[in-house]
Tab-separated table of C-alpha atoms and ligand atoms in Angstrom:
chain	number	residue	atom	x	y	z
A	14	UNK	CA	209.446	73.890	81.682
A	15	UNK	CA	207.019	74.904	78.972
A	16	UNK	CA	203.854	72.993	78.217
A	17	UNK	CA	201.882	73.007	75.003
A	18	UNK	CA	198.375	71.637	75.335
A	19	UNK	CA	197.070	70.153	72.081
A	20	UNK	CA	193.454	69.275	71.544
A	21	UNK	CA	194.198	65.795	70.258
A	22	UNK	CA	196.926	63.470	69.017
A	23	UNK	CA	196.964	64.990	65.545
A	24	UNK	CA	197.557	68.501	66.875
A	25	UNK	CA	200.141	67.187	69.358
A	26	UNK	CA	202.056	65.511	66.535
A	27	UNK	CA	201.989	68.666	64.446
A	28	UNK	CA	203.169	70.917	67.281
A	29	UNK	CA	205.983	68.577	68.276
A	30	UNK	CA	207.024	68.120	64.629
A	31	UNK	CA	207.095	71.901	64.343
A	32	UNK	CA	209.502	72.153	67.271
A	33	UNK	CA	211.783	69.479	65.759
A	34	UNK	CA	211.640	71.230	62.371
A	35	UNK	CA	212.624	74.518	63.988
A	36	UNK	CA	215.642	72.745	65.504
A	37	UNK	CA	216.656	71.333	62.097
A	38	UNK	CA	216.191	74.686	60.362
A	39	UNK	CA	218.171	76.566	63.012
A	40	UNK	CA	220.981	74.001	62.987
A	41	UNK	CA	220.937	71.776	59.880
A	42	UNK	CA	223.729	69.583	61.302
A	43	UNK	CA	221.940	69.058	64.612
A	44	UNK	CA	221.962	65.846	66.631
A	45	UNK	CA	218.453	64.596	67.348
A	46	UNK	CA	217.779	62.041	70.061
A	47	UNK	CA	214.820	59.944	68.931
A	48	UNK	CA	212.285	57.601	70.489
A	49	UNK	CA	210.178	54.684	69.319
A	50	UNK	CA	206.772	53.565	70.623
A	51	UNK	CA	203.294	54.606	69.587
A	52	UNK	CA	203.491	58.265	70.607
A	53	UNK	CA	206.057	59.552	68.037
A	54	UNK	CA	204.539	57.895	64.961
A	55	UNK	CA	202.380	60.951	64.148
A	56	UNK	CA	205.461	63.193	64.438
A	57	UNK	CA	207.457	60.997	62.050
A	58	UNK	CA	204.568	61.045	59.567
A	59	UNK	CA	204.336	64.823	59.805
A	60	UNK	CA	208.104	65.309	59.378
A	61	UNK	CA	207.991	63.007	56.329
A	62	UNK	CA	205.146	65.027	54.838
A	63	UNK	CA	207.060	68.289	55.244
A	64	UNK	CA	210.179	66.674	53.771
A	65	UNK	CA	208.167	65.520	50.731
A	66	UNK	CA	206.851	69.049	50.266
A	67	UNK	CA	210.444	70.301	50.180
A	68	UNK	CA	210.185	72.147	53.496
A	69	UNK	CA	212.677	70.054	55.466
A	70	UNK	CA	216.171	68.783	54.746
A	71	UNK	CA	217.684	65.968	56.828
A	72	UNK	CA	220.896	65.650	54.799
A	73	UNK	CA	223.146	66.966	57.577
A	74	UNK	CA	221.155	65.684	60.566
A	75	UNK	CA	222.522	62.959	62.857
A	76	UNK	CA	220.347	60.883	65.149
A	77	UNK	CA	220.836	58.752	68.235
A	78	UNK	CA	217.993	56.587	69.446
A	79	UNK	CA	217.189	56.054	73.077
A	80	UNK	CA	217.113	52.303	73.254
A	81	UNK	CA	217.019	48.848	71.694
A	82	UNK	CA	215.975	45.378	72.804
A	83	UNK	CA	218.754	42.904	73.463
A	84	UNK	CA	218.647	39.881	71.177
A	85	UNK	CA	216.653	41.299	68.251
A	86	UNK	CA	218.545	41.859	65.032
A	87	UNK	CA	217.912	44.828	62.788
A	88	UNK	CA	215.837	42.785	60.303
A	89	UNK	CA	213.368	41.875	63.053
A	90	UNK	CA	210.236	44.044	62.638
A	91	UNK	CA	210.030	44.337	66.433
A	92	UNK	CA	213.509	45.843	66.711
A	93	UNK	CA	213.748	49.580	67.246
A	94	UNK	CA	216.204	49.926	64.347
A	95	UNK	CA	213.577	48.416	62.041
A	96	UNK	CA	210.934	50.741	63.513
A	97	UNK	CA	213.088	53.816	62.887
A	98	UNK	CA	214.001	52.792	59.336
A	99	UNK	CA	210.389	52.177	58.333
A	100	UNK	CA	208.794	55.085	60.197
A	101	UNK	CA	211.348	57.773	59.371
A	102	UNK	CA	214.821	57.066	58.047
A	103	UNK	CA	213.781	55.306	54.813
A	104	UNK	CA	211.256	58.057	54.074
A	105	UNK	CA	213.465	61.168	54.263
A	106	UNK	CA	216.879	62.221	52.912
A	107	UNK	CA	218.842	61.384	56.051
A	108	UNK	CA	222.189	59.636	55.519
A	109	UNK	CA	221.589	56.236	57.118
A	110	UNK	CA	225.230	56.262	58.310
A	111	UNK	CA	224.352	59.253	60.454
A	112	UNK	CA	221.574	57.343	62.233
A	113	UNK	CA	222.429	55.433	65.382
A	114	UNK	CA	220.502	52.888	67.447
A	115	UNK	CA	222.214	50.812	70.162
A	116	UNK	CA	223.219	47.374	68.864
A	117	UNK	CA	221.265	44.819	70.872
A	118	UNK	CA	223.161	41.999	69.150
A	119	UNK	CA	226.655	43.209	70.117
A	120	UNK	CA	228.937	40.432	71.359
A	121	UNK	CA	230.198	42.789	74.058
A	122	UNK	CA	227.081	44.524	75.342
A	123	UNK	CA	228.857	46.474	78.099
A	124	UNK	CA	231.344	47.695	75.475
A	125	UNK	CA	228.416	48.688	73.242
A	126	UNK	CA	227.022	50.869	76.060
A	127	UNK	CA	230.372	52.633	76.546
A	128	UNK	CA	230.777	53.121	72.777
A	129	UNK	CA	227.298	54.622	72.565
A	130	UNK	CA	228.103	57.269	75.179
A	131	UNK	CA	231.417	57.961	73.419
A	132	UNK	CA	229.598	58.336	70.122
A	133	UNK	CA	227.181	60.896	71.605
A	134	UNK	CA	230.163	62.751	73.022
A	135	UNK	CA	231.997	62.660	69.659
A	136	UNK	CA	228.904	64.037	67.937
A	137	UNK	CA	229.059	67.002	70.294
A	138	UNK	CA	226.075	65.961	72.437
A	139	UNK	CA	222.371	65.815	71.718
A	140	UNK	CA	220.752	69.095	70.671
A	141	UNK	CA	217.168	67.908	71.134
A	142	UNK	CA	215.964	64.672	72.712
A	143	UNK	CA	212.469	63.417	71.941
A	144	UNK	CA	210.890	61.295	74.695
A	145	UNK	CA	207.708	59.319	75.184
A	146	UNK	CA	206.509	58.525	78.698
A	147	UNK	CA	205.868	55.048	80.094
A	148	UNK	CA	202.836	54.405	82.305
A	149	UNK	CA	205.192	53.779	85.218
A	150	UNK	CA	207.140	56.967	84.502
A	151	UNK	CA	209.922	55.332	82.539
A	152	UNK	CA	211.864	57.324	79.962
A	153	UNK	CA	213.854	55.324	77.464
A	154	UNK	CA	213.961	52.025	79.326
A	155	UNK	CA	214.938	53.650	82.622
A	156	UNK	CA	212.519	51.891	84.933
A	157	UNK	CA	211.396	53.021	88.417
A	158	UNK	CA	214.239	52.858	90.923
A	159	UNK	CA	216.944	53.528	88.315
A	160	UNK	CA	219.760	55.803	89.463
A	161	UNK	CA	219.741	59.274	87.939
A	162	UNK	CA	223.516	59.025	87.503
A	163	UNK	CA	223.795	56.394	84.803
A	164	UNK	CA	224.912	56.723	81.190
A	165	UNK	CA	223.951	54.131	78.568
A	166	UNK	CA	223.485	50.741	80.238
A	167	UNK	CA	221.764	47.366	80.167
A	168	UNK	CA	218.397	47.043	81.904
A	169	UNK	CA	215.969	44.298	82.811
A	170	UNK	CA	212.501	45.389	81.747
A	171	UNK	CA	209.826	45.650	84.437
A	172	UNK	CA	206.775	43.411	84.175
A	173	UNK	CA	204.553	46.440	83.478
A	174	UNK	CA	206.738	47.467	80.522
A	175	UNK	CA	206.784	43.896	79.182
A	176	UNK	CA	202.981	43.822	79.501
A	177	UNK	CA	202.579	47.214	77.786
A	178	UNK	CA	204.960	46.342	74.935
A	179	UNK	CA	203.506	42.868	74.377
A	180	UNK	CA	200.811	44.451	72.191
A	181	UNK	CA	203.452	44.682	69.467
A	182	UNK	CA	204.540	41.034	69.767
A	183	UNK	CA	202.731	37.776	69.073
A	184	UNK	CA	202.782	36.851	72.748
A	185	UNK	CA	204.124	38.184	76.060
A	186	UNK	CA	206.784	35.459	76.006
A	187	UNK	CA	208.229	36.948	72.807
A	188	UNK	CA	208.997	40.322	74.429
A	189	UNK	CA	212.727	40.498	75.178
A	190	UNK	CA	213.469	40.773	78.903
A	191	UNK	CA	216.486	43.036	78.513
A	192	UNK	CA	217.389	46.165	76.633
A	193	UNK	CA	220.112	48.757	76.175
A	194	UNK	CA	219.024	52.253	77.086
A	195	UNK	CA	220.527	55.696	77.284
A	196	UNK	CA	220.709	56.498	80.979
A	197	UNK	CA	219.056	59.394	82.711
A	198	UNK	CA	222.387	61.202	82.882
A	199	UNK	CA	222.699	60.962	79.082
A	200	UNK	CA	219.141	62.234	78.620
A	201	UNK	CA	219.607	65.102	81.081
A	202	UNK	CA	222.689	66.269	79.136
A	203	UNK	CA	220.604	66.977	76.009
A	204	UNK	CA	220.286	70.688	75.221
A	205	UNK	CA	216.498	70.492	74.884
A	206	UNK	CA	214.196	67.690	76.022
A	207	UNK	CA	210.906	67.392	74.137
A	208	UNK	CA	208.492	65.042	75.902
A	209	UNK	CA	205.210	63.977	74.333
A	210	UNK	CA	202.228	62.293	75.982
A	211	UNK	CA	198.854	61.396	74.553
A	212	UNK	CA	195.708	59.782	75.885
A	213	UNK	CA	193.748	59.449	79.130
A	214	UNK	CA	195.854	56.468	80.177
A	215	UNK	CA	198.832	58.853	80.552
A	216	UNK	CA	196.969	61.435	82.690
A	217	UNK	CA	198.026	60.042	86.102
A	218	UNK	CA	201.672	59.648	85.205
A	219	UNK	CA	201.888	63.093	83.547
A	220	UNK	CA	200.555	64.660	86.777
A	221	UNK	CA	202.848	62.574	89.015
A	222	UNK	CA	205.956	63.096	86.883
A	223	UNK	CA	205.703	66.855	86.401
A	224	UNK	CA	203.678	68.044	89.402
A	225	UNK	CA	204.768	65.404	91.907
A	226	UNK	CA	207.974	64.982	93.844
A	227	UNK	CA	211.257	64.278	92.113
A	228	UNK	CA	212.118	60.661	92.843
A	229	UNK	CA	213.821	57.712	91.106
A	230	UNK	CA	210.512	55.861	91.620
A	231	UNK	CA	209.145	58.104	88.845
A	232	UNK	CA	212.136	58.381	86.472
A	233	UNK	CA	210.593	61.155	84.329
A	234	UNK	CA	210.219	63.367	87.408
A	235	UNK	CA	213.924	64.250	87.160
A	236	UNK	CA	213.077	66.179	83.989
A	237	UNK	CA	211.594	68.882	86.241
A	238	UNK	CA	215.250	69.823	86.843
A	239	UNK	CA	216.110	70.081	83.139
A	240	UNK	CA	216.803	73.671	82.093
A	241	UNK	CA	214.989	73.325	78.794
A	242	UNK	CA	212.095	70.902	79.031
A	243	UNK	CA	209.215	71.199	76.558
A	244	UNK	CA	206.135	69.054	77.102
A	245	UNK	CA	203.649	68.635	74.284
A	246	UNK	CA	200.602	66.726	75.450
A	247	UNK	CA	196.991	66.427	74.453
A	248	UNK	CA	194.007	67.416	76.588
A	249	UNK	CA	193.439	63.823	77.659
A	250	UNK	CA	196.999	63.363	78.907
A	251	UNK	CA	196.796	66.718	80.745
A	252	UNK	CA	193.298	66.097	82.146
A	253	UNK	CA	194.602	65.489	85.693
A	254	UNK	CA	197.257	68.231	85.656
A	255	UNK	CA	196.808	71.889	86.627
A	256	UNK	CA	197.183	73.271	83.093
A	257	UNK	CA	194.497	75.653	81.881
A	258	UNK	CA	196.114	77.484	78.971
A	259	UNK	CA	197.231	76.156	75.612
A	260	UNK	CA	200.759	77.342	76.395
A	261	UNK	CA	202.141	77.535	79.928
A	262	UNK	CA	205.614	78.292	81.223
A	263	UNK	CA	206.428	77.100	84.740
A	264	UNK	CA	209.485	78.175	86.789
B	30	F6R	C1	210.799	54.220	73.252
B	30	F6R	C2	210.974	54.375	74.683
B	30	F6R	C3	209.866	54.276	75.669
B	30	F6R	C4	208.539	54.858	75.194
B	30	F6R	C5	207.480	54.714	76.274
B	30	F6R	C6	206.127	55.210	75.813
B	30	F6R	O1	212.018	54.361	72.557
B	30	F6R	O2	212.073	54.562	75.055
B	30	F6R	O3	210.277	54.936	76.849
B	30	F6R	O4	208.717	56.199	74.870
B	30	F6R	O5	207.345	53.370	76.633
B	30	F6R	O6	205.673	54.395	74.782
B	30	F6R	P1	204.380	54.736	73.928
B	30	F6R	O7	204.686	55.949	73.138
B	30	F6R	O8	204.181	53.531	73.068
B	30	F6R	O9	203.266	54.957	74.899
């Protein structure tokens, strides 16, 4: 795994956006796995800025998002489809038909999960998967205790995730209790995994996930086994991890 230490969120966003840009430039028809949440917003702003300057072209790129709440339609500002449209897709020259987010309103939710894995397969797999990191170690909505073997599936959100995500809703009661998420197997099959973490509140989980033991209790810890894991984190998020240099390669 390689680790880039950024001095702050702005530098983290720029470095991670650089890595995604390199992927798009090297393979214009690449498949990007994308994430929502607070962490990637700076990356999406940076990618948009470079697109506006004429330095990036999304016309052949396809995307697959990690997850979506069950029961929120795409017009709901809290839905992940809405988030992706407003933060990235509507701002760059991507073909919206090439963007994919699980459908949390599907009549057959199990069927939706199977179709999502088939879609990823039909696209030829994910070239680069962007991930944020939950305080409990979740990636996508794969909560502690989740089997490493699963593809896309339905999950019940843990109380800590509901609490953390309630900041984006009017009240805790409004946070959906279920979601569709790519499974850990799906994530581990990506060619490159790019994980970002920012802030002091992520310092414990960054240390436990990447310097602790590999266990389903810390879902992100399985990424230690990924052949091409890149972590971009700021000094605060790395403040409890044994990383001294700005760029470190382990194993
Ligand atoms: C988002 C996702 C989540 C977030 C994680 C961190 O699509 O799947 O796993 O990446 O909850 O969220 P933030 O970035 O808001 O701290």
